[in-house]
Each structure stands twice: as C-alpha cells, then as structure tokens.
Short mmCIF file of C-alpha atoms in Angstrom, two decimals:
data_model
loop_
_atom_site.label_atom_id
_atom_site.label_comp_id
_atom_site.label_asym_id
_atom_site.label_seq_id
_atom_site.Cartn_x
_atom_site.Cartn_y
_atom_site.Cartn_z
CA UNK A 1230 118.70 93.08 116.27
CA UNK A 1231 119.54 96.19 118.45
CA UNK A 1232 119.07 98.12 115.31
CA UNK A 1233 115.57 97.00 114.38
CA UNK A 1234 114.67 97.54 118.09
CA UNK A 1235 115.60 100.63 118.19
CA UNK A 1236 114.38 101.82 114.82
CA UNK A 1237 110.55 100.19 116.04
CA UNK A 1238 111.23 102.95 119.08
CA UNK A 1239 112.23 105.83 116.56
CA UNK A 1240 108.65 105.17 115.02
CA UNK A 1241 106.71 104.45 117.24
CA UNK A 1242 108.21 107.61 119.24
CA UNK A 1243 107.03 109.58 116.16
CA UNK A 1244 103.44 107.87 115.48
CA UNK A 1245 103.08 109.06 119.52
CA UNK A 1246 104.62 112.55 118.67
CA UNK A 1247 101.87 113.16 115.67
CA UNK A 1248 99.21 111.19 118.04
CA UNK A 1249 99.53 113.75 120.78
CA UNK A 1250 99.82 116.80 118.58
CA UNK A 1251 96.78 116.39 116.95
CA UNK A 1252 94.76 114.80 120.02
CA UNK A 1253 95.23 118.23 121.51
CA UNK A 1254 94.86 120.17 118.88
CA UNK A 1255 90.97 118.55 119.20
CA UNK A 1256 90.60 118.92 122.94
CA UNK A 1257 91.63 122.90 122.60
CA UNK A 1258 89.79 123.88 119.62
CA UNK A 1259 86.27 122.05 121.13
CA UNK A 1260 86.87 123.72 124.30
CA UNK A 1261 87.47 127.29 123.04
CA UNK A 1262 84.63 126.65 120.90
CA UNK A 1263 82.63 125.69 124.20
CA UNK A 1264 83.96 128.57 125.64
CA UNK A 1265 82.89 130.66 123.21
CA UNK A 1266 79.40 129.65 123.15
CA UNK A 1267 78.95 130.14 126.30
CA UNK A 1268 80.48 133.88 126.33
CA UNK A 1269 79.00 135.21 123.17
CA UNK A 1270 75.08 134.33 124.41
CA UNK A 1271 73.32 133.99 127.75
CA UNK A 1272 70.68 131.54 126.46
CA UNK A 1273 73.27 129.42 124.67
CA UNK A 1274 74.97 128.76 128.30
CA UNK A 1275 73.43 125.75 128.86
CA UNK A 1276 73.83 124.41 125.00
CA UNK A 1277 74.82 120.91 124.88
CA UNK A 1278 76.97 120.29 122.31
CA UNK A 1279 76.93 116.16 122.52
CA UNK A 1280 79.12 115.71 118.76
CA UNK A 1281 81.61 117.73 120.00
CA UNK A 1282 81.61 116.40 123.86
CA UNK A 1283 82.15 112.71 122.38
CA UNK A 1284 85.13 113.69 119.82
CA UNK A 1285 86.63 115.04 122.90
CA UNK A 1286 86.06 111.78 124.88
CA UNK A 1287 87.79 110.00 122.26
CA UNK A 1288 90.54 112.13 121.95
CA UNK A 1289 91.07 112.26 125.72
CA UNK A 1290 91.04 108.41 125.37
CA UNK A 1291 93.74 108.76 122.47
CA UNK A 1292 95.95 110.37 124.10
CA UNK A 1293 96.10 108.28 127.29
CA UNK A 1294 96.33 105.48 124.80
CA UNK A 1295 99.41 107.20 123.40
CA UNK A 1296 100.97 108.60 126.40
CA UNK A 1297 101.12 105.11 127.96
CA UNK A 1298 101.61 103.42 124.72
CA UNK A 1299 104.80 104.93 124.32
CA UNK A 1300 106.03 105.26 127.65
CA UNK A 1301 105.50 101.19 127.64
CA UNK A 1302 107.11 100.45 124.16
CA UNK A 1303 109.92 102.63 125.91
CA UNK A 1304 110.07 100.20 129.21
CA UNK A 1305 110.45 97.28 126.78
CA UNK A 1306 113.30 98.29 124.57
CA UNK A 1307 115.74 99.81 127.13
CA UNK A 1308 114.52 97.15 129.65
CA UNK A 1309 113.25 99.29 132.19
CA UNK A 1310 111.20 96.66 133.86
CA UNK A 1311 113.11 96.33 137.69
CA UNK A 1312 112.92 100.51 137.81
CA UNK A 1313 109.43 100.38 137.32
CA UNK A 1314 108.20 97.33 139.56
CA UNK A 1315 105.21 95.42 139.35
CA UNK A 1316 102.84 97.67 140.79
CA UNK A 1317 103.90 100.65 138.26
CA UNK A 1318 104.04 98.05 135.03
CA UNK A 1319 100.69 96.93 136.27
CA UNK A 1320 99.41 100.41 135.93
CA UNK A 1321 101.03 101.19 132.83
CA UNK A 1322 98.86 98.46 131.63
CA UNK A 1323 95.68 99.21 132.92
CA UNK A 1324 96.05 102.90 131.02
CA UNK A 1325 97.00 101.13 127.87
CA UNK A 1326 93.75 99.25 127.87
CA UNK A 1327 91.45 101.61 129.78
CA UNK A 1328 92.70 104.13 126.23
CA UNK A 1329 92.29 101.96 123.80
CA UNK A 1330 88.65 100.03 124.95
CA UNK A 1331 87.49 103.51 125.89
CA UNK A 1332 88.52 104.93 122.66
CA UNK A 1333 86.21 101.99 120.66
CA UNK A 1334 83.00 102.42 122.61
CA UNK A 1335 83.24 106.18 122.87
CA UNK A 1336 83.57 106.00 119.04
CA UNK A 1337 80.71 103.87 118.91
CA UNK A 1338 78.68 106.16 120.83
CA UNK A 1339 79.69 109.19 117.84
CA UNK A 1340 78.22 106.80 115.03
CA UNK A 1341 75.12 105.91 116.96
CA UNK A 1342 74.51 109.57 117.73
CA UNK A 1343 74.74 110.53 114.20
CA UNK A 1344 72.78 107.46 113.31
CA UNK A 1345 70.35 109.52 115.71
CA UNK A 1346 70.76 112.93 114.58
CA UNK A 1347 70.31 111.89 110.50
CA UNK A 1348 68.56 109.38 110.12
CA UNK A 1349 64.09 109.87 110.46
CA UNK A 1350 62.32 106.85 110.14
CA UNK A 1351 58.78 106.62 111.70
CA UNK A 1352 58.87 104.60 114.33
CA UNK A 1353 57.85 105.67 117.89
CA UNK A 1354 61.05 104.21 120.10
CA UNK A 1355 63.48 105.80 117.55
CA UNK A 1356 62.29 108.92 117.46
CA UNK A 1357 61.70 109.45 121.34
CA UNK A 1358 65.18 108.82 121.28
CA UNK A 1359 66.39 110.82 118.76
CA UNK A 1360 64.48 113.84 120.86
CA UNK A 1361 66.69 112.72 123.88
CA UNK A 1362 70.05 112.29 122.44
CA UNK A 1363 71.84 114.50 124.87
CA UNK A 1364 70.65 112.68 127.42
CA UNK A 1365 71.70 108.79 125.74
CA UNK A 1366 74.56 110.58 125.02
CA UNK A 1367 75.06 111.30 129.13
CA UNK A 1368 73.97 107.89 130.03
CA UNK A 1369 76.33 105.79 126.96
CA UNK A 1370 79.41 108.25 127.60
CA UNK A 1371 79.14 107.16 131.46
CA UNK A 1372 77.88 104.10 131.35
CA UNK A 1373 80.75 102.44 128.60
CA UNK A 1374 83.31 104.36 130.56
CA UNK A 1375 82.20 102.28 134.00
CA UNK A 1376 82.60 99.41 131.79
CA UNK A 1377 86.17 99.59 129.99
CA UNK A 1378 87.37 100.54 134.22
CA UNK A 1379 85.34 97.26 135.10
CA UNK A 1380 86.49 94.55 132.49
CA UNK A 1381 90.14 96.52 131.94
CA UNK A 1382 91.18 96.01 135.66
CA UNK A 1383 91.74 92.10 135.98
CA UNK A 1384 94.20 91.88 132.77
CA UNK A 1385 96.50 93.59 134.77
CA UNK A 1386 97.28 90.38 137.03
CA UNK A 1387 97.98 88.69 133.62
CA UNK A 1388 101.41 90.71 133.61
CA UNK A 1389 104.13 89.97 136.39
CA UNK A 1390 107.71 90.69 136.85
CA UNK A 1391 110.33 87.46 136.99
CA UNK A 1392 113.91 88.09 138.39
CA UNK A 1393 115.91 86.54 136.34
CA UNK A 1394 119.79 85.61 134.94
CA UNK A 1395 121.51 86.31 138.88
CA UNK A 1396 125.03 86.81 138.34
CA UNK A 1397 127.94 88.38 140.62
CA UNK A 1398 129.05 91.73 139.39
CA UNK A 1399 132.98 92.87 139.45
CA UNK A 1400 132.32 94.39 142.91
CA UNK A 1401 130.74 91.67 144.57
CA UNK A 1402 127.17 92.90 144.06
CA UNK A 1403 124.41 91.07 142.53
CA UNK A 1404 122.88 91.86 139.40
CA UNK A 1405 119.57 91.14 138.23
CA UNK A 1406 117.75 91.43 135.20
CA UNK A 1407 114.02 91.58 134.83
CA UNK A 1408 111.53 89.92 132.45
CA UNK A 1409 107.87 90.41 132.00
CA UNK A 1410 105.38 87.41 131.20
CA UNK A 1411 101.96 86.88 131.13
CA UNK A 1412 100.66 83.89 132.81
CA UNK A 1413 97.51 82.01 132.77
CA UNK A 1414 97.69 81.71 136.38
CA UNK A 1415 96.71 85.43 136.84
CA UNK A 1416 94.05 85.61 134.15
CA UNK A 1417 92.40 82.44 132.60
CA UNK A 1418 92.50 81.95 129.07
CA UNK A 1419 88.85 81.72 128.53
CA UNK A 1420 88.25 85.17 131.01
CA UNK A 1421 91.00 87.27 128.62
CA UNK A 1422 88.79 86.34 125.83
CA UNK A 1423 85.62 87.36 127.23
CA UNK A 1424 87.01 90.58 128.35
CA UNK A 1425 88.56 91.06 124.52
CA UNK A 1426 84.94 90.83 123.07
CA UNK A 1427 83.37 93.16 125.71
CA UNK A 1428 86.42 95.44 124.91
CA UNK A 1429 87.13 94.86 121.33
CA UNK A 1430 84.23 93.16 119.84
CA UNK A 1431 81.18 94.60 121.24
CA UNK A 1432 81.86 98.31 120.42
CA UNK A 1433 82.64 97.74 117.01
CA UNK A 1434 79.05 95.28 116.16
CA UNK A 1435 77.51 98.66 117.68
CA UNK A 1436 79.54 100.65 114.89
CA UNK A 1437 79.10 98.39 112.21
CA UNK A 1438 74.92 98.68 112.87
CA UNK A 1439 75.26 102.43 112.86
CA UNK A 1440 77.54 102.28 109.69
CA UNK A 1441 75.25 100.24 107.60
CA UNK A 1442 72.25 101.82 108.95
CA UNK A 1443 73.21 105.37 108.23
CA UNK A 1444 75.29 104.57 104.65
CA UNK A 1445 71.65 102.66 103.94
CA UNK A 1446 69.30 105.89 104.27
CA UNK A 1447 71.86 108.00 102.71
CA UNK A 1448 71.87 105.81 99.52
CA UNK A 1449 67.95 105.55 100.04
CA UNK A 1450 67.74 109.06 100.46
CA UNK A 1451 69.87 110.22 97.41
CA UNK A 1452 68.74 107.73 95.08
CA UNK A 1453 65.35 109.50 96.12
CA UNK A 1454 66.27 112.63 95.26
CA UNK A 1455 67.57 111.40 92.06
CA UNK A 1456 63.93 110.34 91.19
CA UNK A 1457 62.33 113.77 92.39
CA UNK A 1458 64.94 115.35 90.52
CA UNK A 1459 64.15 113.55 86.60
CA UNK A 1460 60.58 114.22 87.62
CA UNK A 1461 58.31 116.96 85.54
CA UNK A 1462 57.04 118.09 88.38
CA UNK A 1463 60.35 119.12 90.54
CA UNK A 1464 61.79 122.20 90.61
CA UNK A 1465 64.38 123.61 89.25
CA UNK A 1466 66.44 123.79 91.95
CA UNK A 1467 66.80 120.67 93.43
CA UNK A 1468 68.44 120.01 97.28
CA UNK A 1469 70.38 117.21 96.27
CA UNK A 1470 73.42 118.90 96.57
CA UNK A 1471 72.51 121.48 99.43
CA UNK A 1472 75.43 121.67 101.94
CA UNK A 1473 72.86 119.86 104.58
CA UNK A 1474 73.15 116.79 101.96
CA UNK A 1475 76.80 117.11 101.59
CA UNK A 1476 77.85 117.58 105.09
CA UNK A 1477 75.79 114.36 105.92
CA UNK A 1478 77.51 112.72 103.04
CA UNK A 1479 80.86 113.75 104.64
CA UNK A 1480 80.11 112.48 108.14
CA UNK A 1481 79.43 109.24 106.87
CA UNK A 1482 82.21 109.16 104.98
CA UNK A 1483 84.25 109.54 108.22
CA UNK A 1484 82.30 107.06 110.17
CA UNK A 1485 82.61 104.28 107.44
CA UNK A 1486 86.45 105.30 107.55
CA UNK A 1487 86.44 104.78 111.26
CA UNK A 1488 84.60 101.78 110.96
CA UNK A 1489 87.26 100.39 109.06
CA UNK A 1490 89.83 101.33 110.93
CA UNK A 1491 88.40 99.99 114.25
CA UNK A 1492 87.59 96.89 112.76
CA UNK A 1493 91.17 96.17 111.39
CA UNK A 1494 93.00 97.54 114.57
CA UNK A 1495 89.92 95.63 116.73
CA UNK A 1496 91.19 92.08 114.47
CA UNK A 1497 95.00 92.98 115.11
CA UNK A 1498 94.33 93.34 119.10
CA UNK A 1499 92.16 90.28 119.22
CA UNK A 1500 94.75 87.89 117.37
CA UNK A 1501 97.55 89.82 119.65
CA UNK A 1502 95.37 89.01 122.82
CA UNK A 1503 95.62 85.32 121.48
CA UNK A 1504 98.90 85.15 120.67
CA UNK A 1505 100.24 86.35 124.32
CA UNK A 1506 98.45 83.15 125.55
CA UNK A 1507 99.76 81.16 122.91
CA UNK A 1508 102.94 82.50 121.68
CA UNK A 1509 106.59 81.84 123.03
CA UNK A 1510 108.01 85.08 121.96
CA UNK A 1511 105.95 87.64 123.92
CA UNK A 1512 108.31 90.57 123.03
CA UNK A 1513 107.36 90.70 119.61
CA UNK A 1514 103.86 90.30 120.25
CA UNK A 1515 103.91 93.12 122.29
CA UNK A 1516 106.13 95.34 120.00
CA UNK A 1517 103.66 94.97 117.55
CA UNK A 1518 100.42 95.93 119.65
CA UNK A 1519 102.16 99.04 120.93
CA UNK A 1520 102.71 99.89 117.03
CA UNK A 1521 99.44 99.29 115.95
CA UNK A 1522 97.93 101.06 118.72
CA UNK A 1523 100.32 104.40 117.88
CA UNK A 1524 99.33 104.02 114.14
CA UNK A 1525 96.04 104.29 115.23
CA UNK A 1526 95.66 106.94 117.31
CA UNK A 1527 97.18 109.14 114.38
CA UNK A 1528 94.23 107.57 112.01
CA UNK A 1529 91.71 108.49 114.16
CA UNK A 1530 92.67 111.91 114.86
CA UNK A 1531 93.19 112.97 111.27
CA UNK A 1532 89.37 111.28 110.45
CA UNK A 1533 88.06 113.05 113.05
CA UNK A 1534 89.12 116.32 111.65
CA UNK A 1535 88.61 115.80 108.50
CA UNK A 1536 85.05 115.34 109.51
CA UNK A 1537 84.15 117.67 111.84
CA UNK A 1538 83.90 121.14 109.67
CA UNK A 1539 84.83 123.38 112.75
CA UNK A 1540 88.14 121.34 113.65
CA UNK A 1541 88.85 121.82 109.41
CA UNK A 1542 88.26 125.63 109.89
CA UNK A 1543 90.04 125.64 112.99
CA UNK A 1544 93.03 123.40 111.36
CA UNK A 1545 93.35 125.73 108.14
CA UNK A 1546 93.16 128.86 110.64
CA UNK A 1547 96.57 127.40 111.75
CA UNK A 1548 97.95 126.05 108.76
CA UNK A 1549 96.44 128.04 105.44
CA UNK A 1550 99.12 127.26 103.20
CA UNK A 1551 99.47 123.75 103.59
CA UNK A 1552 96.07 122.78 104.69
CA UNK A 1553 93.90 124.50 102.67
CA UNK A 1554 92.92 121.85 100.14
CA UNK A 1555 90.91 120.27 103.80
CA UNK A 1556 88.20 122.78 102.72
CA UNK A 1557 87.52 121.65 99.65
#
C-alpha cells in the first residue's frame, strides 16, 4: 500500500512539475509581449489585448490550482495534517477550489469572447456587444472571479481536523495522530451541491453554448465557401483557405478540445464532490481529485498553446528542434 501511495505522489509531483512549467511559460511570454506593445508604439499604450489577458487569468488560476494541489496531495500521504492545523488545511482548501472554479469560468469567458470576436450574425444585441468586448471582458473576468471567492469560501468548514489513536510514547509523552473528514455538519449536503453547479456546472453550459455556436458558423461558413467556390462566377482564387479561415479553424479546434476536457474533469469533480458525502473511504476520494486536477492543468496549458499562434512562436523560439512540428 505504501508503495502505491507513494508512487500516486511521484506522479502527481510530476503532472505539478509540467503544470507549473508551462503555466509560466504563458504568464511570461503574454507579459513580454504586453510589454512590448507598449514600448515599441505610443498609440498602442493603451491596446487592450482581452485574448491574451484571459489566457493569463487562466493560467494564473492553473497554477494556484497546482501549487496547492500538490502541496495538499503532499499533506495527505506523509500525514502532515497536526503540522498544518485546521486553520492552514482550511486554506489549503479554499486555494484548491478558488484554482480550479476560477480556472472553468475564466475559460468560459475565452470561448464566449471568441464566440464574440468570429462569429457576425445580424442581430442588434450581439453586435453592440461584440463592439464592447473589452469591456464584457472587464466586467465577466471580475465579476466570475467575485463569484468562485463567494461560493468557494463555505466548503472550507466541510473539512476539520479529528485527534485521533492517543497512545503513551516510550518517554511518557503523548502521541497523537491526525485525521481529516468532511462532515455534513459544516456544510449541508444539499448546499455542497449547489455550490458544485455554480462552480462546476454553470461555466461549462456557458462553454458548451459558445462551442456549438462557434463550431456551427464555422461549418456554415465553410460549407459556404464551398458553394461560392464550384460557382462560375467565383474567382479563381478563393479565401477558403486564407490564414484568417485557418486560424479561426484552429481556435475552435482548441476550444472544442477544452470543452472536452472541462466537461470530463467538470463530471470527475462532481461525482468526487458526491462521493465525499457519501463515501467511507475519503482518502481515496481525495487522492483521486488531486490527480485529476494535476492532469488537468497540464491539458489545459498545452491546448492553450497550441492555440494561441504567439505562445507557438514563442514555444519553438525556445525549443526549435523539438518543437518545430507546433508550426505546422
């Protein structure tokens, strides 16, 4: 048993290791970019670059997720619990969800802004938005951020400390060994569910929407230019391969791949939110969630380069030899 315990740390220390490498690698590269920009020209300064401000919102989210994901699965397998106390367990918690709930709605927020920024339809409330995205941008950042603090901060009474297995040590002095439970008594049942959908289920029926709506116009819009293309009348040259159409096509590549991701890590969480309620052996429940949560903090990082073209330049500027088939 010791082994498989301390294997589960061994990978989960290395998921965290290759979740915080490339979670900074994101935050530097958009903020020498930024940095840049605002150097290079003087009416640029005040550029707002909302794609790039959100994939560093979710990375910054990522990393706390990771940081405090590990340093938890760490408490639990070399049983760390009386060092740290209540208070500091308690905390440990609150970063673990604050991460991960801010992660899913600031990821949200990226697929409904490029919902915004490529999809035109004509209707009046869509487009007054899509002229204001910096500003719903502002306002979605902020305003799901004040919510994950909000509905994160009572879970934490779910988790409490119990002395336990008292015994008399050669020397005459006592020694105690801690366990951690979660108990109805500090959250209900019925509240930790609510709080999982604002958390868990919420953000992801806002990226679902986006998903479909923007992998709908795409289709729509190709299978359009498939028509103008067979017609008499087109030209020769036809734009359904510009790099406008392509780079579109990628992005929603890598928002159907997060999509997918968050949902099945969103379904993992939720059955792991039911099963501490229900489920006698809490360690492994945990185990598992900590796990998950590593695994996908690496996913998301590599998606989110692999979509953004300046982090791909930026990657292959580091790593030509190995990386170069990103480009292609």
């Amino acid at each position: 048993m010791n082994l498989v315990v301390y294997g589960g740390f061994a990978g989960n220390a290395l998921l965290s290791f290759f979740a915080v490498t490339g979670n900074v690698f994101i935050i530097c590269s958009n903020m020498c970019r930024a940095w840049t920009i605002t150097k290079e020209a003087k009416e640029r300064k005040n550029l707002f670059l909302a794609g790039e401000i959100i994939i560093t919102c979710i990375t910054l989210a990522n990393l706390l997720l990771s940081l405090s994901g590990f340093t938890w699965i760490a408490i639990k397998t070399f049983e760390m619990h009386c060092q740290v106390g209540l208070t500091g367990y308690r905390g440990l918690t609150y970063a673990l969800i604050l991460g991960g709930s801010s992660s899913f709605w600031f990821t949200s927020c990226l697929c409904t802004f490029y919902l915004l920024k490529i999809v035109s339809i004509p209707n009046a409330a869509f487009n007054k938005l899509k002229q204001n995205v910096s500003t719903f941008v502002l306002v979605f950042l902020g305003g799901s951020f004040a919510l994950c603090c909000i509905f994160s901060f009572p879970a934490v009474y779910a988790q409490n400390i119990h002395y336990i297995n008292a015994s008399t040590g050669p020397d005459n002095f006592t020694v105690q060994s801690c366990k951690i439970s979660a108990e109805l008594s500090g959250v209900s049942f019925e509240f930790a569910m609510f709080n999982g959908f604002v958390l868990l289920v919420a953000p992801a029926g806002i990226m679902l929407l986006a998903c479909v709506g923007l992998v709908l116009y795409l289709c729509h819009h190709m299978h359009h230019m498939k028509r103008s293309r067979r017609s008499p009348e087109a030209p020769e040259s036809s734009p359904s391969h510009s790099p406008a159409l392509l780079a579109q096509t990628r992005i929603s590549k890598m928002i159907v791949c997060l999509v997918v991701v968050y949902l099945i890590c969103d379904l993992i969480l939720f059955f792991l939110l039911c099963g501490g309620y229900t489920s006698a052996n809490l360690q492994v429940v945990s185990f598992f969630g900590a796990l998950a949560m590593s695994a996908f903090a690496v996913g998301i990082a590599s998606l989110l380069t692999y979509g953004n073209a300046n982090l791909k330049k930026d990657l292959t500027f580091l790593f030509p030899c190995c990386l170069n088939s990103l480009t292609k």
